[in-house]
mmCIF file of C-alpha atoms in Angstrom:
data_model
loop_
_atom_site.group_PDB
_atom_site.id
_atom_site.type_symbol
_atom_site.label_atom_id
_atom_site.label_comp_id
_atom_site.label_asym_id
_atom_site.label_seq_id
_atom_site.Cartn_x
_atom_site.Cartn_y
_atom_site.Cartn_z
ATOM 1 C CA UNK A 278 -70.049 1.627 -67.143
ATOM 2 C CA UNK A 279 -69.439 0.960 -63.658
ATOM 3 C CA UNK A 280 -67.419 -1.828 -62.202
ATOM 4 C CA UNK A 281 -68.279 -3.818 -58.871
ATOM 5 C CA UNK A 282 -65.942 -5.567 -57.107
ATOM 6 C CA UNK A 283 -66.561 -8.376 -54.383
ATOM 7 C CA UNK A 284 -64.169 -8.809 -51.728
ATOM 8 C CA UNK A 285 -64.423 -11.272 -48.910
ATOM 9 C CA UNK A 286 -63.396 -10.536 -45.994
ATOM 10 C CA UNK A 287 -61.292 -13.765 -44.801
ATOM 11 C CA UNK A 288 -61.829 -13.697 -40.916
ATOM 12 C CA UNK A 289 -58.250 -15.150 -39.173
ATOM 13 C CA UNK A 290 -58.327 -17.545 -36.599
ATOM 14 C CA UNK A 291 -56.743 -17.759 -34.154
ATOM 15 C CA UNK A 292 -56.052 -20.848 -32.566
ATOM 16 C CA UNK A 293 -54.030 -21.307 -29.360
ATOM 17 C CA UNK A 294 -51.778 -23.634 -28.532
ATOM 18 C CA UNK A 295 -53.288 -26.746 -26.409
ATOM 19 C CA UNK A 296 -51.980 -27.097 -23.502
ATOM 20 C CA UNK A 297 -52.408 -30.755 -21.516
ATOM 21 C CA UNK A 298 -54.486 -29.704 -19.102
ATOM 22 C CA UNK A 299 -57.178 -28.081 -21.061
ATOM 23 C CA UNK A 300 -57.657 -30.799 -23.998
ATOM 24 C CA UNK A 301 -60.176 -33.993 -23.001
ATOM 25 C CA UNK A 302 -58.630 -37.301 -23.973
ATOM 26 C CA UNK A 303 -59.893 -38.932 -27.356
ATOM 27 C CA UNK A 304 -61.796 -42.036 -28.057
ATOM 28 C CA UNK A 305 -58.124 -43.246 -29.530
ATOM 29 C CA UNK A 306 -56.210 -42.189 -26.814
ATOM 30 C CA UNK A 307 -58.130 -43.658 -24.059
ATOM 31 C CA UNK A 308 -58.664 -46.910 -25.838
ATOM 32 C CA UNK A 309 -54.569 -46.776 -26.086
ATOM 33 C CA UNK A 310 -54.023 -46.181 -22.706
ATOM 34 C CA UNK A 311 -56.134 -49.085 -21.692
ATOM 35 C CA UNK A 312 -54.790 -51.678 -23.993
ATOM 36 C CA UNK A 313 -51.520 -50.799 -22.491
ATOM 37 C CA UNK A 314 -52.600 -51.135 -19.082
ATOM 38 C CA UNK A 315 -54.191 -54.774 -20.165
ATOM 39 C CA UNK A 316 -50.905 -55.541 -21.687
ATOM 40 C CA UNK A 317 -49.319 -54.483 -18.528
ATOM 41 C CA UNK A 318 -51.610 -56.853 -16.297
ATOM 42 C CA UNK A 319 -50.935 -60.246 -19.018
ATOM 43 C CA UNK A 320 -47.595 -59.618 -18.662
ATOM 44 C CA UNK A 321 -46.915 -59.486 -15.231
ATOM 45 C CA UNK A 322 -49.506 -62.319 -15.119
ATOM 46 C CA UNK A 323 -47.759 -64.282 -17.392
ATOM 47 C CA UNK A 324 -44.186 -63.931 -15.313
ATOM 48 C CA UNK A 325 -45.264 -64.448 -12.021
ATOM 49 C CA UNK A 326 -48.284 -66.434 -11.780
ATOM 50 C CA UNK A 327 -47.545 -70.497 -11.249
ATOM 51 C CA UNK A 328 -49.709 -71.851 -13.979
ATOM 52 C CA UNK A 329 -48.652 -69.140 -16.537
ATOM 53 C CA UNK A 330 -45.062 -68.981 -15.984
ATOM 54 C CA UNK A 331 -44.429 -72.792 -16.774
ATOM 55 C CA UNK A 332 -45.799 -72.764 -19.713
ATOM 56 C CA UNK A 333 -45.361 -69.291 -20.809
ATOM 57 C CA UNK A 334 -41.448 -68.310 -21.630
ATOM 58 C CA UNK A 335 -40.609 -65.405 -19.601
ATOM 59 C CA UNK A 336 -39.404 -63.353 -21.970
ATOM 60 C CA UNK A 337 -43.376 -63.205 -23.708
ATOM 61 C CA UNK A 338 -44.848 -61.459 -20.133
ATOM 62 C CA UNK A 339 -41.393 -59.099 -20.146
ATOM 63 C CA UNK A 340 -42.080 -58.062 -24.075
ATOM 64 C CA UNK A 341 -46.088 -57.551 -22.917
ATOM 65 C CA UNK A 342 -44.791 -55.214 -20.099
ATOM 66 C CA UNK A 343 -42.171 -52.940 -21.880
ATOM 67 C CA UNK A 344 -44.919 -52.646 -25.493
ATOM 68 C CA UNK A 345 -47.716 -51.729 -22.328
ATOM 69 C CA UNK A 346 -45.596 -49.048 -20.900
ATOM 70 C CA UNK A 347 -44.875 -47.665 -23.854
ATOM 71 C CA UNK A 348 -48.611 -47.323 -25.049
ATOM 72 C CA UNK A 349 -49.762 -45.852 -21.581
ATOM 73 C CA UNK A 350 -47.743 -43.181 -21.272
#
């Protein structure tokens, strides 16, 4: 009686490391960037145009800035 055995060969992959340059920008990350761009632009809206900065307390535009950086870097 003979015996058979089946092996599969497991191929490795190699992946190398992604470097910033090389990778393209995700849905998620682009729509990240923006909103904190937007954020960025409400902010400084709200602190320094007339209308918006009477009614508007200053600290709600300075809050919109910093959480805007933060999401666009």
């Amino acid at each position: 009686m003979s015996t058979q055995t089946c092996e599969q060969v497991m191929e490795e992959k190699k992946v190398s490391p992604r470097t910033s340059s090389n990778v393209e920008p995700s849905t998620r990350s682009i729509f990240t960037r923006q909103t904190g761009q937007a954020l960025i632009s409400l902010g400084m809206l709200f602190k320094h145009v007339p209308p918006f900065n009477e009614t508007i307390e200053r600290s709600t535009g300075e809050t919109l800035i910093s959480i805007g950086r933060k999401l666009s870097k």
